[in-house]
N, CA, C and O atoms as a GROMACS GRO file, in nm:
protein
  604
    1MET      N    1  -1.703  -0.204   0.359
    1MET     CA    2  -1.686  -0.156   0.223
    1MET      C    3  -1.538  -0.158   0.191
    1MET      O    4  -1.456  -0.110   0.270
    2SER      N    5  -1.502  -0.212   0.076
    2SER     CA    6  -1.362  -0.217   0.039
    2SER      C    7  -1.348  -0.205  -0.111
    2SER      O    8  -1.426  -0.265  -0.185
    3ASP      N    9  -1.251  -0.130  -0.156
    3ASP     CA   10  -1.224  -0.111  -0.297
    3ASP      C   11  -1.075  -0.135  -0.316
    3ASP      O   12  -0.993  -0.054  -0.274
    4THR      N   13  -1.041  -0.247  -0.378
    4THR     CA   14  -0.900  -0.283  -0.390
    4THR      C   15  -0.825  -0.194  -0.487
    4THR      O   16  -0.702  -0.188  -0.480
    5ARG      N   17  -0.894  -0.125  -0.577
    5ARG     CA   18  -0.825  -0.038  -0.672
    5ARG      C   19  -0.767   0.084  -0.602
    5ARG      O   20  -0.660   0.131  -0.640
    6THR      N   21  -0.833   0.137  -0.502
    6THR     CA   22  -0.787   0.260  -0.438
    6THR      C   23  -0.728   0.236  -0.301
    6THR      O   24  -0.668   0.328  -0.243
    7GLY      N   25  -0.742   0.117  -0.247
    7GLY     CA   26  -0.696   0.093  -0.111
    7GLY      C   27  -0.794   0.144  -0.008
    7GLY      O   28  -0.764   0.145   0.112
    8TYR      N   29  -0.912   0.188  -0.052
    8TYR     CA   30  -1.015   0.237   0.040
    8TYR      C   31  -1.062   0.121   0.126
    8TYR      O   32  -1.091   0.012   0.074
    9THR      N   33  -1.068   0.142   0.252
    9THR     CA   34  -1.109   0.035   0.341
    9THR      C   35  -1.184   0.091   0.459
    9THR      O   36  -1.152   0.199   0.509
   10ASP      N   37  -1.283   0.017   0.505
   10ASP     CA   38  -1.361   0.065   0.618
   10ASP      C   39  -1.295   0.033   0.752
   10ASP      O   40  -1.355   0.057   0.857
   11ARG      N   41  -1.174  -0.020   0.751
   11ARG     CA   42  -1.106  -0.051   0.877
   11ARG      C   43  -1.073   0.075   0.956
   11ARG      O   44  -1.057   0.068   1.078
   12LEU      N   45  -1.063   0.190   0.890
   12LEU     CA   46  -1.030   0.314   0.958
   12LEU      C   47  -1.152   0.405   0.978
   12LEU      O   48  -1.142   0.510   1.042
   13ASP      N   49  -1.265   0.364   0.924
   13ASP     CA   50  -1.386   0.447   0.936
   13ASP      C   51  -1.422   0.476   1.082
   13ASP      O   52  -1.467   0.586   1.114
   14TRP      N   53  -1.402   0.378   1.168
   14TRP     CA   54  -1.439   0.396   1.308
   14TRP      C   55  -1.362   0.511   1.374
   14TRP      O   56  -1.414   0.578   1.462
   15LEU      N   57  -1.236   0.532   1.331
   15LEU     CA   58  -1.158   0.644   1.385
   15LEU      C   59  -1.223   0.777   1.348
   15LEU      O   60  -1.236   0.867   1.431
   16LEU      N   61  -1.262   0.787   1.222
   16LEU     CA   62  -1.327   0.910   1.178
   16LEU      C   63  -1.462   0.929   1.245
   16LEU      O   64  -1.499   1.040   1.284
   17GLN      N   65  -1.536   0.820   1.260
   17GLN     CA   66  -1.667   0.829   1.324
   17GLN      C   67  -1.654   0.877   1.468
   17GLN      O   68  -1.735   0.958   1.515
   18LYS      N   69  -1.554   0.828   1.538
   18LYS     CA   70  -1.530   0.869   1.676
   18LYS      C   71  -1.501   1.020   1.682
   18LYS      O   72  -1.550   1.089   1.772
   19LEU      N   73  -1.421   1.069   1.588
   19LEU     CA   74  -1.391   1.212   1.580
   19LEU      C   75  -1.519   1.292   1.557
   19LEU      O   76  -1.543   1.392   1.625
   20LEU      N   77  -1.600   1.250   1.461
   20LEU     CA   78  -1.723   1.322   1.431
   20LEU      C   79  -1.818   1.322   1.550
   20LEU      O   80  -1.887   1.421   1.574
   21ASP      N   81  -1.822   1.212   1.623
   21ASP     CA   82  -1.909   1.203   1.741
   21ASP      C   83  -1.866   1.298   1.852
   21ASP      O   84  -1.949   1.342   1.931
   22LYS      N   85  -1.736   1.329   1.860
   22LYS     CA   86  -1.684   1.416   1.965
   22LYS      C   87  -1.706   1.565   1.938
   22LYS      O   88  -1.713   1.644   2.032
   23VAL      N   89  -1.717   1.603   1.810
   23VAL     CA   90  -1.720   1.744   1.775
   23VAL      C   91  -1.858   1.785   1.724
   23VAL      O   92  -1.897   1.747   1.613
   24PRO      N   93  -1.933   1.861   1.804
   24PRO     CA   94  -2.065   1.906   1.758
   24PRO      C   95  -2.054   1.986   1.629
   24PRO      O   96  -1.973   2.078   1.618
   25GLY      N   97  -2.136   1.950   1.533
   25GLY     CA   98  -2.138   2.022   1.406
   25GLY      C   99  -2.051   1.959   1.298
   25GLY      O  100  -2.063   1.995   1.181
   26ALA      N  101  -1.964   1.865   1.335
   26ALA     CA  102  -1.882   1.797   1.235
   26ALA      C  103  -1.974   1.710   1.150
   26ALA      O  104  -2.056   1.636   1.204
   27ARG      N  105  -1.959   1.718   1.019
   27ARG     CA  106  -2.050   1.646   0.928
   27ARG      C  107  -1.985   1.524   0.863
   27ARG      O  108  -2.041   1.415   0.865
   28HIS      N  109  -1.867   1.544   0.805
   28HIS     CA  110  -1.801   1.438   0.730
   28HIS      C  111  -1.652   1.436   0.761
   28HIS      O  112  -1.590   1.541   0.779
   29GLY      N  113  -1.596   1.317   0.767
   29GLY     CA  114  -1.453   1.301   0.785
   29GLY      C  115  -1.399   1.213   0.673
   29GLY      O  116  -1.466   1.121   0.627
   30LEU      N  117  -1.279   1.243   0.632
   30LEU     CA  118  -1.220   1.171   0.520
   30LEU      C  119  -1.070   1.157   0.544
   30LEU      O  120  -1.002   1.256   0.570
   31LEU      N  121  -1.021   1.037   0.534
   31LEU     CA  122  -0.878   1.011   0.538
   31LEU      C  123  -0.839   0.975   0.395
   31LEU      O  124  -0.902   0.889   0.333
   32LEU      N  125  -0.735   1.040   0.344
   32LEU     CA  126  -0.696   1.018   0.206
   32LEU      C  127  -0.545   1.016   0.192
   32LEU      O  128  -0.472   1.061   0.281
   33SER      N  129  -0.500   0.962   0.081
   33SER     CA  130  -0.358   0.968   0.050
   33SER      C  131  -0.328   1.109   0.000
   33SER      O  132  -0.419   1.179  -0.044
   34ALA      N  133  -0.204   1.150   0.006
   34ALA     CA  134  -0.166   1.285  -0.036
   34ALA      C  135  -0.199   1.310  -0.182
   34ALA      O  136  -0.217   1.425  -0.223
   35ASP      N  137  -0.208   1.204  -0.262
   35ASP     CA  138  -0.242   1.222  -0.403
   35ASP      C  139  -0.392   1.215  -0.429
   35ASP      O  140  -0.435   1.212  -0.545
   36GLY      N  141  -0.474   1.211  -0.323
   36GLY     CA  142  -0.617   1.227  -0.337
   36GLY      C  143  -0.702   1.102  -0.339
   36GLY      O  144  -0.820   1.110  -0.370
   37LEU      N  145  -0.646   0.986  -0.308
   37LEU     CA  146  -0.725   0.864  -0.305
   37LEU      C  147  -0.781   0.841  -0.165
   37LEU      O  148  -0.706   0.842  -0.067
   38LYS      N  149  -0.911   0.821  -0.156
   38LYS     CA  150  -0.973   0.804  -0.025
   38LYS      C  151  -0.934   0.671   0.037
   38LYS      O  152  -0.925   0.568  -0.030
   39LYS      N  153  -0.912   0.676   0.168
   39LYS     CA  154  -0.878   0.557   0.246
   39LYS      C  155  -0.990   0.521   0.341
   39LYS      O  156  -1.015   0.403   0.366
   40ALA      N  157  -1.059   0.622   0.395
   40ALA     CA  158  -1.168   0.599   0.488
   40ALA      C  159  -1.261   0.719   0.485
   40ALA      O  160  -1.217   0.833   0.466
   41VAL      N  161  -1.390   0.693   0.504
   41VAL     CA  162  -1.491   0.798   0.500
   41VAL      C  163  -1.590   0.773   0.613
   41VAL      O  164  -1.626   0.659   0.641
   42ALA      N  165  -1.634   0.880   0.677
   42ALA     CA  166  -1.740   0.869   0.778
   42ALA      C  167  -1.825   0.995   0.771
   42ALA      O  168  -1.778   1.102   0.734
   43SER      N  169  -1.952   0.979   0.808
   43SER     CA  170  -2.044   1.092   0.816
   43SER      C  171  -2.115   1.088   0.949
   43SER      O  172  -2.134   0.981   1.007
   44THR      N  173  -2.153   1.205   0.996
   44THR     CA  174  -2.223   1.212   1.124
   44THR      C  175  -2.354   1.134   1.115
   44THR      O  176  -2.408   1.114   1.006
   45LYS      N  177  -2.402   1.093   1.227
   45LYS     CA  178  -2.528   1.018   1.231
   45LYS      C  179  -2.648   1.110   1.252
   45LYS      O  180  -2.760   1.063   1.270
   46ALA      N  181  -2.625   1.241   1.250
   46ALA     CA  182  -2.735   1.336   1.267
   46ALA      C  183  -2.834   1.320   1.152
   46ALA      O  184  -2.794   1.304   1.036
   47GLU      N  185  -2.962   1.324   1.183
   47GLU     CA  186  -3.063   1.295   1.082
   47GLU      C  187  -3.072   1.403   0.973
   47GLU      O  188  -3.123   1.374   0.865
   48HIS      N  189  -3.026   1.522   0.998
   48HIS     CA  190  -3.034   1.628   0.898
   48HIS      C  191  -2.913   1.631   0.804
   48HIS      O  192  -2.905   1.717   0.716
   49VAL      N  193  -2.818   1.538   0.821
   49VAL     CA  194  -2.698   1.534   0.738
   49VAL      C  195  -2.695   1.401   0.662
   49VAL      O  196  -2.691   1.294   0.722
   50ALA      N  197  -2.697   1.411   0.529
   50ALA     CA  198  -2.687   1.291   0.446
   50ALA      C  199  -2.541   1.247   0.439
   50ALA      O  200  -2.450   1.330   0.443
   51GLY      N  201  -2.518   1.118   0.429
   51GLY     CA  202  -2.382   1.066   0.417
   51GLY      C  203  -2.323   1.101   0.281
   51GLY      O  204  -2.394   1.142   0.189
   52LEU      N  205  -2.194   1.083   0.269
   52LEU     CA  206  -2.125   1.107   0.142
   52LEU      C  207  -2.135   0.983   0.054
   52LEU      O  208  -2.098   0.873   0.097
   53ASP      N  209  -2.185   0.998  -0.069
   53ASP     CA  210  -2.179   0.886  -0.162
   53ASP      C  211  -2.038   0.880  -0.220
   53ASP      O  212  -1.957   0.970  -0.195
   54ASP      N  213  -2.008   0.776  -0.296
   54ASP     CA  214  -1.872   0.758  -0.348
   54ASP      C  215  -1.825   0.876  -0.432
   54ASP      O  216  -1.710   0.918  -0.421
   55SER      N  217  -1.914   0.929  -0.513
   55SER     CA  218  -1.877   1.041  -0.600
   55SER      C  219  -1.842   1.165  -0.518
   55SER      O  220  -1.742   1.232  -0.546
   56ALA      N  221  -1.924   1.196  -0.418
   56ALA     CA  222  -1.898   1.313  -0.333
   56ALA      C  223  -1.770   1.293  -0.251
   56ALA      O  224  -1.694   1.387  -0.232
   57ALA      N  225  -1.748   1.171  -0.202
   57ALA     CA  226  -1.626   1.143  -0.125
   57ALA      C  227  -1.502   1.156  -0.213
   57ALA      O  228  -1.400   1.210  -0.170
   58ASP      N  229  -1.511   1.108  -0.338
   58ASP     CA  230  -1.399   1.124  -0.431
   58ASP      C  231  -1.371   1.271  -0.459
   58ASP      O  232  -1.255   1.313  -0.463
   59ARG      N  233  -1.477   1.350  -0.477
   59ARG     CA  234  -1.461   1.493  -0.504
   59ARG      C  235  -1.399   1.563  -0.384
   59ARG      O  236  -1.309   1.646  -0.401
   60LEU      N  237  -1.446   1.532  -0.264
   60LEU     CA  238  -1.390   1.594  -0.144
   60LEU      C  239  -1.244   1.552  -0.126
   60LEU      O  240  -1.161   1.634  -0.085
   61ALA      N  241  -1.211   1.427  -0.156
   61ALA     CA  242  -1.072   1.381  -0.145
   61ALA      C  243  -0.982   1.459  -0.241
   61ALA      O  244  -0.872   1.499  -0.204
   62ALA      N  245  -1.029   1.480  -0.363
   62ALA     CA  246  -0.950   1.555  -0.461
   62ALA      C  247  -0.930   1.699  -0.416
   62ALA      O  248  -0.821   1.754  -0.428
   63LEU      N  249  -1.036   1.761  -0.364
   63LEU     CA  250  -1.025   1.899  -0.316
   63LEU      C  251  -0.931   1.910  -0.196
   63LEU      O  252  -0.847   2.000  -0.190
   64ALA      N  253  -0.944   1.818  -0.102
   64ALA     CA  254  -0.858   1.820   0.016
   64ALA      C  255  -0.712   1.798  -0.023
   64ALA      O  256  -0.623   1.862   0.032
   65SER      N  257  -0.688   1.708  -0.116
   65SER     CA  258  -0.552   1.684  -0.163
   65SER      C  259  -0.495   1.810  -0.227
   65SER      O  260  -0.379   1.844  -0.205
   66GLY      N  261  -0.576   1.877  -0.307
   66GLY     CA  262  -0.531   2.001  -0.371
   66GLY      C  263  -0.498   2.109  -0.269
   66GLY      O  264  -0.398   2.179  -0.282
   67LEU      N  265  -0.583   2.123  -0.167
   67LEU     CA  266  -0.557   2.223  -0.063
   67LEU      C  267  -0.429   2.191   0.014
   67LEU      O  268  -0.350   2.280   0.045
   68SER      N  269  -0.410   2.063   0.043
   68SER     CA  270  -0.289   2.022   0.113
   68SER      C  271  -0.166   2.052   0.028
   68SER      O  272  -0.064   2.098   0.078
   69SER      N  273  -0.177   2.025  -0.101
   69SER     CA  274  -0.066   2.052  -0.192
   69SER      C  275  -0.036   2.202  -0.200
   69SER      O  276   0.080   2.242  -0.202
   70LEU      N  277  -0.140   2.284  -0.205
   70LEU     CA  278  -0.119   2.429  -0.205
   70LEU      C  279  -0.048   2.474  -0.078
   70LEU      O  280   0.042   2.557  -0.082
   71GLY      N  281  -0.089   2.417   0.035
   71GLY     CA  282  -0.022   2.449   0.161
   71GLY      C  283   0.125   2.411   0.160
   71GLY      O  284   0.210   2.486   0.208
   72ARG      N  285   0.156   2.293   0.104
   72ARG     CA  286   0.296   2.251   0.094
   72ARG      C  287   0.375   2.349   0.006
   72ARG      O  288   0.490   2.380   0.036
   73GLY      N  289   0.312   2.396  -0.101
   73GLY     CA  290   0.378   2.494  -0.188
   73GLY      C  291   0.410   2.623  -0.116
   73GLY      O  292   0.517   2.680  -0.134
   74VAL      N  293   0.317   2.670  -0.034
   74VAL     CA  294   0.342   2.790   0.045
   74VAL      C  295   0.459   2.766   0.140
   74VAL      O  296   0.547   2.851   0.154
   75GLY      N  297   0.460   2.650   0.204
   75GLY     CA  298   0.569   2.618   0.296
   75GLY      C  299   0.704   2.612   0.228
   75GLY      O  300   0.803   2.662   0.280
   76GLN      N  301   0.708   2.551   0.110
   76GLN     CA  302   0.834   2.537   0.038
   76GLN      C  303   0.886   2.670  -0.014
   76GLN      O  304   1.007   2.694  -0.010
   77HIS      N  305   0.799   2.754  -0.062
   77HIS     CA  306   0.843   2.876  -0.129
   77HIS      C  307   0.844   3.002  -0.042
   77HIS      O  308   0.917   3.097  -0.070
   78PHE      N  309   0.763   3.003   0.062
   78PHE     CA  310   0.749   3.126   0.138
   78PHE      C  311   0.766   3.111   0.289
   78PHE      O  312   0.758   3.210   0.362
   79ALA      N  313   0.788   2.990   0.336
   79ALA     CA  314   0.797   2.970   0.481
   79ALA      C  315   0.913   2.879   0.518
   79ALA      O  316   0.901   2.797   0.609
   80ASP      N  317   1.024   2.893   0.448
   80ASP     CA  318   1.146   2.819   0.481
   80ASP      C  319   1.125   2.669   0.492
   80ASP      O  320   1.184   2.604   0.579
   81GLY      N  321   1.041   2.613   0.406
   81GLY     CA  322   1.018   2.468   0.407
   81GLY      C  323   0.928   2.419   0.517
   81GLY      O  324   0.924   2.299   0.545
   82GLY      N  325   0.853   2.509   0.579
   82GLY     CA  326   0.763   2.469   0.687
   82GLY      C  327   0.660   2.367   0.640
   82GLY      O  328   0.608   2.376   0.529
   83GLU      N  329   0.630   2.271   0.726
   83GLU     CA  330   0.532   2.167   0.694
   83GLU      C  331   0.391   2.217   0.722
   83GLU      O  332   0.369   2.299   0.812
   84VAL      N  333   0.297   2.166   0.645
   84VAL     CA  334   0.157   2.203   0.661
   84VAL      C  335   0.102   2.138   0.787
   84VAL      O  336   0.112   2.017   0.805
   85ARG      N  337   0.047   2.218   0.873
   85ARG     CA  338  -0.024   2.165   0.989
   85ARG      C  339  -0.173   2.157   0.958
   85ARG      O  340  -0.239   2.057   0.985
   86GLN      N  341  -0.223   2.267   0.900
   86GLN     CA  342  -0.366   2.272   0.876
   86GLN      C  343  -0.398   2.378   0.772
   86GLN      O  344  -0.337   2.485   0.770
   87VAL      N  345  -0.494   2.348   0.687
   87VAL     CA  346  -0.550   2.444   0.592
   87VAL      C  347  -0.698   2.453   0.625
   87VAL      O  348  -0.766   2.351   0.638
   88VAL      N  349  -0.749   2.574   0.638
   88VAL     CA  350  -0.889   2.593   0.673
   88VAL      C  351  -0.957   2.676   0.565
   88VAL      O  352  -0.908   2.782   0.526
   89VAL      N  353  -1.072   2.627   0.520
   89VAL     CA  354  -1.154   2.701   0.426
   89VAL      C  355  -1.285   2.732   0.498
   89VAL      O  356  -1.360   2.641   0.534
   90GLU      N  357  -1.311   2.860   0.520
   90GLU     CA  358  -1.431   2.900   0.592
   90GLU      C  359  -1.532   2.956   0.492
   90GLU      O  360  -1.506   3.056   0.424
   91LEU      N  361  -1.648   2.891   0.484
   91LEU     CA  362  -1.757   2.932   0.396
   91LEU      C  363  -1.872   2.982   0.481
   91LEU      O  364  -1.870   2.967   0.603
   92THR      N  365  -1.972   3.040   0.420
   92THR     CA  366  -2.087   3.087   0.497
   92THR      C  367  -2.168   2.972   0.556
   92THR      O  368  -2.234   2.989   0.658
   93THR      N  369  -2.164   2.855   0.491
   93THR     CA  370  -2.245   2.742   0.537
   93THR      C  371  -2.164   2.622   0.586
   93THR      O  372  -2.223   2.522   0.629
   94ALA      N  373  -2.034   2.631   0.582
   94ALA     CA  374  -1.951   2.517   0.624
   94ALA      C  375  -1.807   2.562   0.647
   94ALA      O  376  -1.766   2.670   0.606
   95VAL      N  377  -1.732   2.475   0.713
   95VAL     CA  378  -1.589   2.495   0.734
   95VAL      C  379  -1.520   2.364   0.698
   95VAL      O  380  -1.564   2.257   0.739
   96LEU      N  381  -1.412   2.372   0.620
   96LEU     CA  382  -1.335   2.255   0.584
   96LEU      C  383  -1.197   2.266   0.645
   96LEU      O  384  -1.125   2.363   0.620
   97PHE      N  385  -1.160   2.168   0.726
   97PHE     CA  386  -1.027   2.159   0.786
   97PHE      C  387  -0.952   2.047   0.716
   97PHE      O  388  -1.004   1.936   0.702
   98VAL      N  389  -0.830   2.076   0.673
   98VAL     CA  390  -0.745   1.976   0.608
   98VAL      C  391  -0.612   1.978   0.680
   98VAL      O  392  -0.550   2.083   0.696
   99SER      N  393  -0.567   1.861   0.725
   99SER     CA  394  -0.439   1.856   0.796
   99SER      C  395  -0.358   1.735   0.753
   99SER      O  396  -0.412   1.636   0.704
  100SER      N  397  -0.228   1.745   0.773
  100SER     CA  398  -0.139   1.633   0.750
  100SER      C  399  -0.172   1.525   0.852
  100SER      O  400  -0.198   1.554   0.968
  101ALA      N  401  -0.169   1.399   0.806
  101ALA     CA  402  -0.206   1.290   0.896
  101ALA      C  403  -0.101   1.180   0.897
  101ALA      O  404  -0.132   1.064   0.924
  102GLY      N  405   0.020   1.215   0.868
  102GLY     CA  406   0.126   1.116   0.862
  102GLY      C  407   0.190   1.120   0.725
  102GLY      O  408   0.148   1.196   0.638
  103SER      N  409   0.290   1.040   0.706
  103SER     CA  410   0.363   1.038   0.580
  103SER      C  411   0.271   0.998   0.466
  103SER      O  412   0.225   0.884   0.459
  104GLY      N  413   0.244   1.092   0.376
  104GLY     CA  414   0.161   1.065   0.259
  104GLY      C  415   0.013   1.056   0.287
  104GLY      O  416  -0.062   1.008   0.201
  105ALA      N  417  -0.033   1.099   0.404
  105ALA     CA  418  -0.174   1.090   0.439
  105ALA      C  419  -0.228   1.227   0.479
  105ALA      O  420  -0.156   1.311   0.532
  106VAL      N  421  -0.356   1.247   0.452
  106VAL     CA  422  -0.423   1.374   0.480
  106VAL      C  423  -0.556   1.343   0.549
  106VAL      O  424  -0.624   1.246   0.515
  107LEU      N  425  -0.593   1.426   0.645
  107LEU     CA  426  -0.721   1.416   0.713
  107LEU      C  427  -0.802   1.540   0.681
  107LEU      O  428  -0.753   1.652   0.696
  108ALA      N  429  -0.926   1.521   0.636
  108ALA     CA  430  -1.014   1.633   0.605
  108ALA      C  431  -1.145   1.616   0.682
  108ALA      O  432  -1.199   1.506   0.690
  109VAL      N  433  -1.194   1.726   0.739
  109VAL     CA  434  -1.322   1.724   0.809
  109VAL      C  435  -1.403   1.844   0.762
  109VAL      O  436  -1.357   1.957   0.765
  110LEU      N  437  -1.525   1.815   0.718
  110LEU     CA  438  -1.619   1.919   0.678
  110LEU      C  439  -1.719   1.935   0.791
  110LEU      O  440  -1.779   1.838   0.836
  111ALA      N  441  -1.736   2.058   0.837
  111ALA     CA  442  -1.822   2.085   0.952
  111ALA      C  443  -1.915   2.201   0.924
  111ALA      O  444  -1.896   2.276   0.829
  112GLY      N  445  -2.016   2.214   1.007
  112GLY     CA  446  -2.109   2.325   0.996
  112GLY      C  447  -2.044   2.456   1.038
  112GLY      O  448  -1.938   2.455   1.101
  113PRO      N  449  -2.105   2.568   1.002
  113PRO     CA  450  -2.045   2.699   1.029
  113PRO      C  451  -2.034   2.734   1.176
  113PRO      O  452  -1.955   2.821   1.213
  114ASN      N  453  -2.113   2.670   1.261
  114ASN     CA  454  -2.110   2.702   1.403
  114ASN      C  455  -2.021   2.608   1.484
  114ASN      O  456  -2.017   2.616   1.607
  115THR      N  457  -1.950   2.521   1.415
  115THR     CA  458  -1.857   2.430   1.483
  115THR      C  459  -1.742   2.510   1.542
  115THR      O  460  -1.688   2.599   1.477
  116ASP      N  461  -1.706   2.477   1.664
  116ASP     CA  462  -1.594   2.545   1.730
  116ASP      C  463  -1.464   2.502   1.663
  116ASP      O  464  -1.425   2.386   1.674
  117PRO      N  465  -1.396   2.594   1.593
  117PRO     CA  466  -1.274   2.556   1.521
  117PRO      C  467  -1.163   2.507   1.614
  117PRO      O  468  -1.084   2.421   1.575
  118GLY      N  469  -1.156   2.560   1.734
  118GLY     CA  470  -1.055   2.516   1.829
  118GLY      C  471  -1.076   2.371   1.869
  118GLY      O  472  -0.981   2.293   1.876
  119THR      N  473  -1.201   2.336   1.896
  119THR     CA  474  -1.232   2.198   1.934
  119THR      C  475  -1.205   2.103   1.819
  119THR      O  476  -1.146   1.996   1.838
  120LEU      N  477  -1.248   2.141   1.698
  120LEU     CA  478  -1.227   2.054   1.583
  120LEU      C  479  -1.078   2.037   1.554
  120LEU      O  480  -1.031   1.925   1.534
  121GLY      N  481  -1.003   2.145   1.554
  121GLY     CA  482  -0.859   2.137   1.530
  121GLY      C  483  -0.789   2.053   1.635
  121GLY      O  484  -0.700   1.974   1.602
  122TYR      N  485  -0.828   2.069   1.760
  122TYR     CA  486  -0.769   1.992   1.869
  122TYR      C  487  -0.796   1.843   1.851
  122TYR      O  488  -0.705   1.761   1.860
  123GLU      N  489  -0.923   1.808   1.826
  123GLU     CA  490  -0.960   1.667   1.812
  123GLU      C  491  -0.894   1.603   1.690
  123GLU      O  492  -0.854   1.487   1.695
  124MET      N  493  -0.882   1.678   1.581
  124MET     CA  494  -0.810   1.626   1.464
  124MET      C  495  -0.664   1.600   1.499
  124MET      O  496  -0.609   1.497   1.463
  125GLY      N  497  -0.602   1.694   1.570
  125GLY     CA  498  -0.463   1.679   1.610
  125GLY      C  499  -0.443   1.559   1.702
  125GLY      O  500  -0.344   1.486   1.689
  126MET      N  501  -0.536   1.540   1.795
  126MET     CA  502  -0.525   1.426   1.887
  126MET      C  503  -0.541   1.293   1.812
  126MET      O  504  -0.471   1.196   1.842
  127LEU      N  505  -0.632   1.288   1.717
  127LEU     CA  506  -0.650   1.167   1.638
  127LEU      C  507  -0.522   1.134   1.561
  127LEU      O  508  -0.474   1.021   1.565
  128VAL      N  509  -0.469   1.233   1.493
  128VAL     CA  510  -0.348   1.212   1.414
  128VAL      C  511  -0.231   1.172   1.504
  128VAL      O  512  -0.157   1.079   1.472
  129LYS      N  513  -0.216   1.241   1.615
  129LYS     CA  514  -0.105   1.211   1.706
  129LYS      C  515  -0.113   1.068   1.761
  129LYS      O  516  -0.010   1.002   1.776
  130SER      N  517  -0.232   1.022   1.790
  130SER     CA  518  -0.246   0.891   1.853
  130SER      C  519  -0.230   0.774   1.756
  130SER      O  520  -0.195   0.664   1.797
  131VAL      N  521  -0.256   0.797   1.627
  131VAL     CA  522  -0.251   0.686   1.532
  131VAL      C  523  -0.168   0.716   1.407
  131VAL      O  524  -0.181   0.648   1.306
  132ARG      N  525  -0.083   0.817   1.414
  132ARG     CA  526  -0.004   0.860   1.297
  132ARG      C  527   0.066   0.745   1.224
  132ARG      O  528   0.059   0.740   1.101
  133PRO      N  529   0.134   0.652   1.293
  133PRO     CA  530   0.203   0.546   1.219
  133PRO      C  531   0.108   0.460   1.134
  133PRO      O  532   0.149   0.406   1.031
  134PHE      N  533  -0.016   0.446   1.179
  134PHE     CA  534  -0.111   0.362   1.108
  134PHE      C  535  -0.177   0.435   0.990
  134PHE      O  536  -0.239   0.372   0.905
  135LEU      N  537  -0.163   0.568   0.987
  135LEU     CA  538  -0.225   0.646   0.882
  135LEU      C  539  -0.134   0.668   0.763
  135LEU      O  540  -0.180   0.709   0.657
  136ALA      N  541  -0.006   0.643   0.779
  136ALA     CA  542   0.091   0.669   0.673
  136ALA      C  543   0.054   0.593   0.546
  136ALA      O  544   0.008   0.479   0.551
  137THR      N  545   0.074   0.659   0.434
  137THR     CA  546   0.047   0.600   0.303
  137THR      C  547   0.177   0.598   0.225
  137THR      O  548   0.234   0.703   0.198
  138PRO      N  549   0.224   0.479   0.189
  138PRO     CA  550   0.349   0.473   0.113
  138PRO      C  551   0.331   0.534  -0.026
  138PRO      O  552   0.221   0.532  -0.081
  139ASP      N  553   0.441   0.587  -0.081
  139ASP     CA  554   0.437   0.640  -0.217
  139ASP      C  555   0.403   0.528  -0.314
  139ASP      O  556   0.442   0.413  -0.294
  140ARG      N  557   0.331   0.565  -0.418
  140ARG     CA  558   0.302   0.466  -0.522
  140ARG      C  559   0.429   0.440  -0.601
  140ARG      O  560   0.507   0.531  -0.628
  141GLN      N  561   0.447   0.315  -0.637
  141GLN     CA  562   0.563   0.276  -0.716
  141GLN      C  563   0.526   0.285  -0.864
  141GLN      O  564   0.420   0.238  -0.904
  142PRO      N  565   0.613   0.343  -0.946
  142PRO     CA  566   0.582   0.350  -1.088
  142PRO      C  567   0.578   0.210  -1.148
  142PRO      O  568   0.653   0.121  -1.108
  143MET      N  569   0.489   0.192  -1.244
  143MET     CA  570   0.481   0.064  -1.312
  143MET      C  571   0.601   0.049  -1.403
  143MET      O  572   0.640   0.145  -1.471
  144SER      N  573   0.660  -0.068  -1.406
  144SER     CA  574   0.775  -0.089  -1.494
  144SER      C  575   0.724  -0.125  -1.634
  144SER      O  576   0.620  -0.188  -1.649
  145ALA      N  577   0.800  -0.085  -1.734
  145ALA     CA  578   0.764  -0.114  -1.872
  145ALA      C  579   0.789  -0.263  -1.899
  145ALA      O  580   0.878  -0.323  -1.839
  146PRO      N  581   0.711  -0.320  -1.990
  146PRO     CA  582   0.735  -0.461  -2.025
  146PRO      C  583   0.877  -0.479  -2.078
  146PRO      O  584   0.932  -0.390  -2.143
  147SER      N  585   0.936  -0.592  -2.049
  147SER     CA  586   1.076  -0.615  -2.086
  147SER      C  587   1.096  -0.626  -2.237
  147SER      O  588   1.209  -0.613  -2.284
  148ASP      N  589   0.989  -0.651  -2.315
  148ASP     CA  590   1.006  -0.662  -2.459
  148ASP      C  591   0.995  -0.525  -2.528
  148ASP      O  592   0.997  -0.518  -2.650
  149GLY      N  593   0.984  -0.418  -2.450
  149GLY     CA  594   0.982  -0.283  -2.505
  149GLY      C  595   0.845  -0.232  -2.545
  149GLY      O  596   0.832  -0.117  -2.587
  150ARG      N  597   0.740  -0.317  -2.534
  150ARG     CA  598   0.604  -0.271  -2.567
  150ARG      C  599   0.548  -0.193  -2.450
  150ARG      O  600   0.581  -0.219  -2.335
  151LEU      N  601   0.461  -0.098  -2.481
  151LEU     CA  602   0.394  -0.020  -2.375
  151LEU      C  603   0.260  -0.072  -2.352
  151LEU      O  604   0.188  -0.020  -2.267
   0.00000   0.00000   0.00000
C-alpha cells in the first residue's frame, strides 16, 4: 500500500508488526510524522481485533501528533526544554503510548488495558533505538509563490 500524497508506505509496516507480535495485548501500531501524517500502520493478527481502516489510522495519527505536541509544550515551558520520551493515555478499555521516534517522527501504539506497560514501553524504545535514523521525517518545505506574483 502506498500513498504518494502523504508519504505513507508499507515498507515500514513490518517493523510495527514485529513490535505488535512481541507485546501481548498490543492492537495497533502507527508511525507518523510529527505533523500527523501516517507513514506506516500495522494491526495485530488476533481474530478479535479489526485492523485500522484509512480513516481510523488518519484519526489516530492526528491524535498521536497532538499528544506529542502537548508533551513538547510541557517540556518547553515547564521542564527546562526536556524532550518528550513518552506520553501515555490510560483508558478503561485501552492504553495509548506515544513516543518520539526520531527527528520529526512519532510512534504510537494502542493496546488493551491488560497490556504490561513496562513491556510495551521497553519494546517501543528498542524499536526506536535500533532504527531511529530510518524513522526520521524531514521538515516539509514551504511551497514557493509563482514568480509572476499570482497565488
